[in-house]
Tab-separated table of C-alpha atoms and ligand atoms in Angstrom:
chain	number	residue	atom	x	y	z
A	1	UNK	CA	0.000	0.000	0.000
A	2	UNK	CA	3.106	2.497	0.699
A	3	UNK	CA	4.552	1.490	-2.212
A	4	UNK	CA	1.407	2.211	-4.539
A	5	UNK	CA	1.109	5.332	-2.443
A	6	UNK	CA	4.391	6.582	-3.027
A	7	UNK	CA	4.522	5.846	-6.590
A	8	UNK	CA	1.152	8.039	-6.823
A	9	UNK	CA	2.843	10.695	-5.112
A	10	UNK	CA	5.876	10.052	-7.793
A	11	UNK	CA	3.494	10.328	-10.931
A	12	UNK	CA	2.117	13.646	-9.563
A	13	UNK	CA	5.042	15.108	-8.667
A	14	UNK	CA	6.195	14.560	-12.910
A	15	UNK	CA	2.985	15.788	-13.951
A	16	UNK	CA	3.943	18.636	-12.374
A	17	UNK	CA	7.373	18.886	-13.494
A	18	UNK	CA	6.036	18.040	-17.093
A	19	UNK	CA	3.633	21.556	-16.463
A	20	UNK	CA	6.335	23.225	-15.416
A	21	UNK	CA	8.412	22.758	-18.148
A	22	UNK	CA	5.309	23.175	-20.880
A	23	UNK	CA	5.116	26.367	-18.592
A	24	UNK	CA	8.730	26.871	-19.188
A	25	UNK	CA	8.584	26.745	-23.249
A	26	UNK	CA	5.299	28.381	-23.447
A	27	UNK	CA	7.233	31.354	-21.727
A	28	UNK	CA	9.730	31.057	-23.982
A	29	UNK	CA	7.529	31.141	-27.118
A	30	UNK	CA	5.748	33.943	-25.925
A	31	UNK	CA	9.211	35.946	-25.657
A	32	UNK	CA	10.505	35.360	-22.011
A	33	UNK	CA	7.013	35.144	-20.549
A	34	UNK	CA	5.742	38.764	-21.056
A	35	UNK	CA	2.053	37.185	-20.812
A	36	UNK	CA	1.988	35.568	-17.566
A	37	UNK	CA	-0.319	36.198	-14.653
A	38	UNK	CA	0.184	36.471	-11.470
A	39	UNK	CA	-2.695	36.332	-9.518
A	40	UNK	CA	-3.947	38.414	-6.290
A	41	UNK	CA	-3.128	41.920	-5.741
A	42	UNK	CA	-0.430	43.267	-3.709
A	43	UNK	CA	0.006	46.386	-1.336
A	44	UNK	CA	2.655	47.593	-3.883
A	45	UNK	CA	0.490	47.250	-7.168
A	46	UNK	CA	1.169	44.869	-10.162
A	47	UNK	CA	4.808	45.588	-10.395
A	48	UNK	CA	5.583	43.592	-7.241
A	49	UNK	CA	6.615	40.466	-9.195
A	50	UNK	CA	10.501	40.465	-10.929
A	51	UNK	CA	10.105	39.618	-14.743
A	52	UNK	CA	11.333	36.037	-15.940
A	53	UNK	CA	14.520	37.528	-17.004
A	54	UNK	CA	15.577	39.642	-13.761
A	55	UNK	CA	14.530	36.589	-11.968
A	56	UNK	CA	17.058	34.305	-14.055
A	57	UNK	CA	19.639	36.815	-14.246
A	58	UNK	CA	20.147	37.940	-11.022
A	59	UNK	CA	22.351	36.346	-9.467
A	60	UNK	CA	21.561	37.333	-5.761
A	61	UNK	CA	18.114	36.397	-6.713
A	62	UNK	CA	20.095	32.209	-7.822
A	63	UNK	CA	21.602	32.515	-4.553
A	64	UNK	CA	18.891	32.437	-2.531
A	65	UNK	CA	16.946	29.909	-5.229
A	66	UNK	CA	20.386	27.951	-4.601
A	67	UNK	CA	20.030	27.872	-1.092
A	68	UNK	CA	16.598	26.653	-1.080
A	69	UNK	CA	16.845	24.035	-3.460
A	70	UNK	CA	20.066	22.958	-1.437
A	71	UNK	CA	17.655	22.896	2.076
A	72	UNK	CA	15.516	20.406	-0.031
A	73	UNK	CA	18.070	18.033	-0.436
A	74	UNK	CA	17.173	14.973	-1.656
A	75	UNK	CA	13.568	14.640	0.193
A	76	UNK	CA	11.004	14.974	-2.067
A	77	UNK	CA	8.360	16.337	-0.142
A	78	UNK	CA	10.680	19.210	0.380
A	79	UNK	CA	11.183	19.508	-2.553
A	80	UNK	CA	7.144	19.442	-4.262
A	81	UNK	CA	7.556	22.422	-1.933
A	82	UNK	CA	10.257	24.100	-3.007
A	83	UNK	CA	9.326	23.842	-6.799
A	84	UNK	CA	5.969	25.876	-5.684
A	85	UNK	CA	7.840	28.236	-3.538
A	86	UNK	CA	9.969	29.652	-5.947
A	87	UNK	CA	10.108	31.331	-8.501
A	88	UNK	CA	9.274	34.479	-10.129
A	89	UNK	CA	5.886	34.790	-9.007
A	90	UNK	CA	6.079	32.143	-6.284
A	91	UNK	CA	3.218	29.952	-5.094
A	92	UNK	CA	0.512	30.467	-7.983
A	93	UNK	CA	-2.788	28.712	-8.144
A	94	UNK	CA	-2.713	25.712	-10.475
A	95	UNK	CA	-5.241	28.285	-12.720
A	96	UNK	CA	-2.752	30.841	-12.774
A	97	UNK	CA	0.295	28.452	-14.013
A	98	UNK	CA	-2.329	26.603	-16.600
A	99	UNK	CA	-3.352	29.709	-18.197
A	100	UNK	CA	0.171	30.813	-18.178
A	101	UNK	CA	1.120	28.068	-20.271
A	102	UNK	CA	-1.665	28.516	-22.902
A	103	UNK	CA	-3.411	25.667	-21.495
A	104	UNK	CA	-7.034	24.886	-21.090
A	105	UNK	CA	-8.567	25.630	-17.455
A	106	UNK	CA	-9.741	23.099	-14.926
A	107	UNK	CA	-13.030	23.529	-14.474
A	108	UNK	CA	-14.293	24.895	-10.547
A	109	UNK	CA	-15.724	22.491	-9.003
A	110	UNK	CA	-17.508	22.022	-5.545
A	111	UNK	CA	-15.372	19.264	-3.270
A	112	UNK	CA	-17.172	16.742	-1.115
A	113	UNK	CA	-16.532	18.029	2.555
A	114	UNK	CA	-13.316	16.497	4.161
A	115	UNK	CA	-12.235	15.763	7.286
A	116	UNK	CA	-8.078	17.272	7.291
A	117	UNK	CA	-7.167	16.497	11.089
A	118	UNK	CA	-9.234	15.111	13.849
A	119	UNK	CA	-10.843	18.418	14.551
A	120	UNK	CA	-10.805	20.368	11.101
A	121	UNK	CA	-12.931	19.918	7.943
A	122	UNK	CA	-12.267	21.596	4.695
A	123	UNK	CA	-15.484	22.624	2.635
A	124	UNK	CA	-15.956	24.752	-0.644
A	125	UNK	CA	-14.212	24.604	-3.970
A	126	UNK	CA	-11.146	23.222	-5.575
A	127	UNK	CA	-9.920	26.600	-5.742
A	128	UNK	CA	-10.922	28.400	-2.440
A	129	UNK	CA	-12.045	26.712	0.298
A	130	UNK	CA	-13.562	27.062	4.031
A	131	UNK	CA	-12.300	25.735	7.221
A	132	UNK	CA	-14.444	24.177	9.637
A	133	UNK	CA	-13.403	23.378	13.350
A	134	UNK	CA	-16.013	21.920	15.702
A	135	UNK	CA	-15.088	22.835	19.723
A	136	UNK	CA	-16.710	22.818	22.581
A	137	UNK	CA	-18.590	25.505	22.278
A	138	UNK	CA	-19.451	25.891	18.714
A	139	UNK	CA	-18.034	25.670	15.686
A	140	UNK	CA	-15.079	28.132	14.616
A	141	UNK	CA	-14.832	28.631	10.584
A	142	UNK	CA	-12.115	30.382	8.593
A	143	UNK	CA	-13.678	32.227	5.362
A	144	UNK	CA	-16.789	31.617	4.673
A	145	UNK	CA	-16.641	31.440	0.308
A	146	UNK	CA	-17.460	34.266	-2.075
A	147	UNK	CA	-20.542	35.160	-1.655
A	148	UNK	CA	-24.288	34.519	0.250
A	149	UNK	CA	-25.077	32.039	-2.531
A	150	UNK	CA	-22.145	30.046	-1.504
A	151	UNK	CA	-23.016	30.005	1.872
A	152	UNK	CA	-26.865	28.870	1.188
A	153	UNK	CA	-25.537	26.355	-1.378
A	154	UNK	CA	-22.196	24.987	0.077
A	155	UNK	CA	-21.504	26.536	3.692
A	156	UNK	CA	-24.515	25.594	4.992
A	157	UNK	CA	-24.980	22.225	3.231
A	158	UNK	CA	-21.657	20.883	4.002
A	159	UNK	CA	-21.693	21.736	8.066
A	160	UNK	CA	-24.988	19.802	8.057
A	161	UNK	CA	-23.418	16.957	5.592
A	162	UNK	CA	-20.843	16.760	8.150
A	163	UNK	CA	-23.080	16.620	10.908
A	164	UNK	CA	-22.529	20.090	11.825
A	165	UNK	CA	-25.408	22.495	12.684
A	166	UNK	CA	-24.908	25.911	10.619
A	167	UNK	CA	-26.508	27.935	13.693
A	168	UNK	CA	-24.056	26.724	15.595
A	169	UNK	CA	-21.048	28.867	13.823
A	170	UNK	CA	-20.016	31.150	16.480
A	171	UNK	CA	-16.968	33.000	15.020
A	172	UNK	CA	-15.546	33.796	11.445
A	173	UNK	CA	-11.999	34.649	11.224
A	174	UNK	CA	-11.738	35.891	7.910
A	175	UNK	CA	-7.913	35.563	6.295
A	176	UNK	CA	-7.812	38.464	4.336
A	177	UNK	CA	-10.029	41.347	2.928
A	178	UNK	CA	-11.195	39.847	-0.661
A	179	UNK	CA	-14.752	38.642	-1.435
A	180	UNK	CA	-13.482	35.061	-1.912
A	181	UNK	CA	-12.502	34.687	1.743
A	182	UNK	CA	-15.735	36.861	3.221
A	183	UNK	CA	-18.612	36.693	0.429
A	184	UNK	CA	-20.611	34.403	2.919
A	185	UNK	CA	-19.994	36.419	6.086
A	186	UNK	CA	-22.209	38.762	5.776
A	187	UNK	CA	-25.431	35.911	5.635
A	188	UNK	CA	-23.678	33.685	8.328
A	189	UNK	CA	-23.868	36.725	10.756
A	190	UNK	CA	-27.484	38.210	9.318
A	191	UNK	CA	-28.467	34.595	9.928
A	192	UNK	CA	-27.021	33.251	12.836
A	193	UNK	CA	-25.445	36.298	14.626
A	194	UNK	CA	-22.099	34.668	13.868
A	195	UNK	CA	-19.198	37.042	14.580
A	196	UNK	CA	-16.844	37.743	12.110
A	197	UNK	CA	-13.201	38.526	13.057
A	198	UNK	CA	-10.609	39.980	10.809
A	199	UNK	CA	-7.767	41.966	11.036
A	200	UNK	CA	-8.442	45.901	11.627
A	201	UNK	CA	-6.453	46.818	8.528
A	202	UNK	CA	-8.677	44.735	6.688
A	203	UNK	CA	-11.735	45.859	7.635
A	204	UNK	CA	-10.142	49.304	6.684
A	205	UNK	CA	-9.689	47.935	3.351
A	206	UNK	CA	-12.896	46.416	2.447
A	207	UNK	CA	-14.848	49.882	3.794
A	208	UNK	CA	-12.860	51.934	1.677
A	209	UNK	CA	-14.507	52.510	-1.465
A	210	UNK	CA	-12.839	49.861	-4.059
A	211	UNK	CA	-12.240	52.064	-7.473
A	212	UNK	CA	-11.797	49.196	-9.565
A	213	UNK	CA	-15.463	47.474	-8.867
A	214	UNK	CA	-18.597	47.985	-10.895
A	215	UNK	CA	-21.822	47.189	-10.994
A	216	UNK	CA	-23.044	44.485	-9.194
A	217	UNK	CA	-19.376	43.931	-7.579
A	218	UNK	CA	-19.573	47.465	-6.289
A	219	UNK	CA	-23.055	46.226	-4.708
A	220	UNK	CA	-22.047	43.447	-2.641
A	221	UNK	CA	-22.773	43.511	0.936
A	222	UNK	CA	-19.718	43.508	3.082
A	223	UNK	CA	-20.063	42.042	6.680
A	224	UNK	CA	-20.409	44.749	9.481
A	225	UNK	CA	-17.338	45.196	11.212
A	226	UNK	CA	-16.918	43.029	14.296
A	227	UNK	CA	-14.193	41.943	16.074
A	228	UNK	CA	-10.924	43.444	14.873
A	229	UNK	CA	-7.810	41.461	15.335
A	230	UNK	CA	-4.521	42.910	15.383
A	231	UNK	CA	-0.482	40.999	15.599
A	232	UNK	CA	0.161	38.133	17.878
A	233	UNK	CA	-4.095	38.702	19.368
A	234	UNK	CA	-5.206	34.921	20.070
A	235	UNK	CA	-8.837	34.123	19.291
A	236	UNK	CA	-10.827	31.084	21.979
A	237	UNK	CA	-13.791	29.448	21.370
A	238	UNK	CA	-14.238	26.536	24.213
A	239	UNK	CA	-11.395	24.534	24.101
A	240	UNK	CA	-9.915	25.940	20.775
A	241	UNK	CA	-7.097	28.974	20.412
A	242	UNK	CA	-5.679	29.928	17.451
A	243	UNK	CA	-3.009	32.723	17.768
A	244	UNK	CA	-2.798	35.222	14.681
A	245	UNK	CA	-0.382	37.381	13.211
A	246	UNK	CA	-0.368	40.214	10.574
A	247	UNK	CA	1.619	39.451	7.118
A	248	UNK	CA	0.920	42.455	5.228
A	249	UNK	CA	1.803	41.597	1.327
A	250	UNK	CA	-1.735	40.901	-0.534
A	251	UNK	CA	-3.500	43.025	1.747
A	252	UNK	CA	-2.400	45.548	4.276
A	253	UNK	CA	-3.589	43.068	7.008
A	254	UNK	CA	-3.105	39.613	5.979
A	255	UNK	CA	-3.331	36.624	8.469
A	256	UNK	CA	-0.840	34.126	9.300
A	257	UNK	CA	-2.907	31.557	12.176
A	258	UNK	CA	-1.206	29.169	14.394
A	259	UNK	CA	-4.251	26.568	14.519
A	260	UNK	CA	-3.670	23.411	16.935
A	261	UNK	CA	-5.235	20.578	15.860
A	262	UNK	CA	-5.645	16.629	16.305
A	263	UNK	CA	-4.227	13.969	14.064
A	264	UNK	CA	-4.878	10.697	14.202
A	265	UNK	CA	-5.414	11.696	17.631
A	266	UNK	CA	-2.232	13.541	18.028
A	267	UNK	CA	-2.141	17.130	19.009
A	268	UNK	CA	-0.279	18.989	16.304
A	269	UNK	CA	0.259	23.062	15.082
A	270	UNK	CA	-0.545	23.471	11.732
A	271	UNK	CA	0.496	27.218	10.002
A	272	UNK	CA	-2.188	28.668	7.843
A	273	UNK	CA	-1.101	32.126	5.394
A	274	UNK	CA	-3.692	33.648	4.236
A	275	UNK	CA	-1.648	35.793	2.133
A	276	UNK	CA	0.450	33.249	0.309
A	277	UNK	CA	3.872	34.143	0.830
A	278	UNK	CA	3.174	37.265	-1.083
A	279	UNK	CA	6.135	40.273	0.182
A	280	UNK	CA	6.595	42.858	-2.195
A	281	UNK	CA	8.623	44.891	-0.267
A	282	UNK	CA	11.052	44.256	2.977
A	283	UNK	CA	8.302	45.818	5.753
A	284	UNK	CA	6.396	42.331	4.381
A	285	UNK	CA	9.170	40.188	4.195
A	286	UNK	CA	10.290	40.726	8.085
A	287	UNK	CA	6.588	40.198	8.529
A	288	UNK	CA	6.539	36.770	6.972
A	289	UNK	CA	10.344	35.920	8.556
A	290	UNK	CA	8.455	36.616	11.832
A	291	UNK	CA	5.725	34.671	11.548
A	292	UNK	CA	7.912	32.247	9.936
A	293	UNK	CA	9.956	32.022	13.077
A	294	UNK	CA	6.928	31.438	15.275
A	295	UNK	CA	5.548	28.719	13.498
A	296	UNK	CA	9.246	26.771	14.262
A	297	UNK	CA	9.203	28.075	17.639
A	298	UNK	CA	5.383	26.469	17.798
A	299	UNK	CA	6.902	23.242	15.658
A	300	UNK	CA	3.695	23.566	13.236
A	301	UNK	CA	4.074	20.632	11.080
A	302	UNK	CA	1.076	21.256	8.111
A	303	UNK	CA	1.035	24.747	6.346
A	304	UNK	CA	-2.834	24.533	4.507
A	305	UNK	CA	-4.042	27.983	2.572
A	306	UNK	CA	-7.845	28.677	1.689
A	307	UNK	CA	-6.768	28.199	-2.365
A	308	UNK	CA	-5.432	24.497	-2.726
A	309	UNK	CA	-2.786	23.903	-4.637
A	310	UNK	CA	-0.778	27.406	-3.917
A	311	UNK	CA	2.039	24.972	-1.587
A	312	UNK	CA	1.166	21.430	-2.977
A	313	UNK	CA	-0.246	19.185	-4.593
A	314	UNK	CA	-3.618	19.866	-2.046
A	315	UNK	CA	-6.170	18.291	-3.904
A	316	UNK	CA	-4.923	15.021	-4.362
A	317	UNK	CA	-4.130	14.912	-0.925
A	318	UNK	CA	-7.713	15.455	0.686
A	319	UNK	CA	-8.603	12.840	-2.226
A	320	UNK	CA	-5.739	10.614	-0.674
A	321	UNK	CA	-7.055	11.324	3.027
A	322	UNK	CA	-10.909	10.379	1.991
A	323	UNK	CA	-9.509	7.324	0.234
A	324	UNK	CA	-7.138	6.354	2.747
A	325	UNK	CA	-7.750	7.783	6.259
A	326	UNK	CA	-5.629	5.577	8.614
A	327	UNK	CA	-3.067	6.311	6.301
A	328	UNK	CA	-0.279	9.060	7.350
A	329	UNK	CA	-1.699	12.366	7.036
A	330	UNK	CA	-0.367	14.049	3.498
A	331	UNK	CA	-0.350	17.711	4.915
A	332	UNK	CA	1.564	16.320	8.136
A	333	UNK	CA	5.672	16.514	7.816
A	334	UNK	CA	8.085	15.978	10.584
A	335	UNK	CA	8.643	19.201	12.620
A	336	UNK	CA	12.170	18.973	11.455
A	337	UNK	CA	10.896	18.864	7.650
A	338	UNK	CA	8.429	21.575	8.447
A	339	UNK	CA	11.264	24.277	9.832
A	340	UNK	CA	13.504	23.452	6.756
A	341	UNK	CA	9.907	24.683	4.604
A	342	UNK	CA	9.601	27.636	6.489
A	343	UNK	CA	13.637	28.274	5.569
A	344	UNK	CA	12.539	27.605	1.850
A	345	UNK	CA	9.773	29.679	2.054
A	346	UNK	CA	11.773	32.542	3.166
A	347	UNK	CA	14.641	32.519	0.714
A	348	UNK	CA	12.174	31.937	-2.190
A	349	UNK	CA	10.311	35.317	-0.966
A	350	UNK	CA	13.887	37.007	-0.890
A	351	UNK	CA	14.728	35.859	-3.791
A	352	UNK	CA	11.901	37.787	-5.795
A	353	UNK	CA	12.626	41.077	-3.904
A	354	UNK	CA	16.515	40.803	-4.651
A	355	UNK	CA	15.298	40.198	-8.293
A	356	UNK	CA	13.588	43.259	-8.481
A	357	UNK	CA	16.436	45.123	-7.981
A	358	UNK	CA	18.162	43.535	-11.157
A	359	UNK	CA	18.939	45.955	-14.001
A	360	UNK	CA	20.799	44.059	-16.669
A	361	UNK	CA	24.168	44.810	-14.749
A	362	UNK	CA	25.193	41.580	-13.593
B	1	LIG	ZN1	-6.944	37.590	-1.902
């Protein structure tokens, strides 16, 4: 069975070498990847991301790609990871890097709900999902989808698919400021008075008139503000904390969580960054380092993100837990494994903000 396992791990990993290197020529044909697409905003505008060719030629910007392809070594869950992490527009959703290549899209789809860890369900999409995490006194949710037809058609569906009663959702922490992460907020807490927390700079954000929406997007209803979280604030419900911290780099106010959970019955810390690893600038960067740091100091062992498929290969690995649940956990590495990710992490993010500096000169 770990043999059969391992080589389905294998074949995915060279599917997704064999993208990356259609990726690669597609680039290439299109003249050094002047088409690509990065996806999400960032707090310093679309120019936050080197080009293909500052990224390749600096060589700062190899040095650090060097170094985390070194910390890797020769384990390959390391290094699935590493060939997300970096590169010149680091962790993309699969989307992004298909569309980039001139390749057809994968259509959304809704996912069956799934059970991650002991205490932690993931409902939604293949490409942004909810977080679901029963305690003692209620149910705690991160996001809530894109919009109040999501919650009436997934949110509330799932919780009672997985035997979970939607009036019983106490608290939203919302990761970041876009629609994709709140849209169902604003019905959960019409509905069932559920409180929505999110950072303070984000609720700055989404109140601020957005210049770039129209029509009906303009029209949207936005939750009304709640409980506003700022760095290092932890957040109970019964017998759950989660500790959050601000990575500003998609949005001003960004959340890294430190979540605890159960696996197999095991009390682990799993990471969750809400804003990618997205640092256009060094402010963000120390920001992520920080948080970074804290999820060694914690030994978190999972990093999961609300889009799957930003850090792995996501997907396939809630498909392997629903399959195989008494299997080891796919998101689950040692904590030594886990540290050496956060180190990849953080050079890859370097190494796009040294490459910005590149002008042709070395
Ligand atoms: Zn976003």
């Amino acid at each position: 069975m770990l043999k059969r396992m391992a080589v389905g791990t294998a074949i995915a990993a060279l599917a997704a070498m064999a993208l990356q290197v259609q990726i690669s020529a597609q680039q290439q044909a299109q003249g050094g990847g002047q088409a690509r697409r990065a996806v999400g905003g960032t707090t310093a505008g679309n120019d936050a991301y080197p080009t293909d060719d500052q990224y390749r030629n600096s060589k700062e910007a190899q040095a650090l790609v060097k170094k985390a392809f070194d910390i890797a070594g020769t384990d390959w869950r390391l290094q699935e990871r590493f060939e997300k992490s970096c590169g010149a527009l680091g962790p993309q959703r699969p989307a992004v890097l298909r569309q980039n290549a001139g390749l057809p899209g994968e259509p959304t789809r809704v996912m069956e709900p799934v059970k991650i860890f002991d205490n932690m369900y993931f409902i939604g999409y293949n490409t942004i999902g909810a977080w679901v995490i029963p305690t003692s006194q209620g149910i705690l949710m991160i996001d809530a989808l894109n919009n109040e037809k999501d919650a009436i058609e997934i949110i509330e569906p799932s919780l009672k698919k997985i035997g979970l009663n939607p009036a019983n959702v106490k608290t939203i922490i919302v990761g970041h400021g876009h629609f994709d992460h709140f849209g169902g907020a604003p019905y959960m807490q019409q509905k069932y008075g559920t409180h929505i927390a999110m950072s303070k700079l984000d609720w700055d954000l989404i109140e601020r008139p957005n210049p770039n929406a129209r029509g009906p997007q303009a029209a949207r209803p936005l939750p009304k503000r709640d409980i506003e979280l700022t760095d290092g604030q932890k957040v109970t419900l019964g017998d759950e904390t989660i500790t959050v911290k601000i990575t500003p780099g998609h949005t001003p106010g960004s959340l890294a969580y430190y979540i605890p959970v159960k696996d197999h019955g095991r009390a682990i810390n799993i990471l969750m960054l809400s804003g990618a690893n997205i640092t256009p600038d060094r402010a963000s960067l120390m920001a992520f380092n920080s948080a970074l740091d804290y999820a060694k100091q914690v030994k978190a062992q999972a990093l999961i993100n609300g889009h799957p498929g930003l850090f792995g290969n996501e997907t396939g690995w809630m498909e392997q837990i629903r399959e195989t649940p008494n299997q080891p956990n796919p998101f689950v590495l040692t904590a030594d494994q886990f540290g050496k990710f956060t180190d990849i992490m953080r050079y890859c993010a370097e190494s796009r903000l040294v490459a910005l500096d590149y002008k042709g000169t070395n």
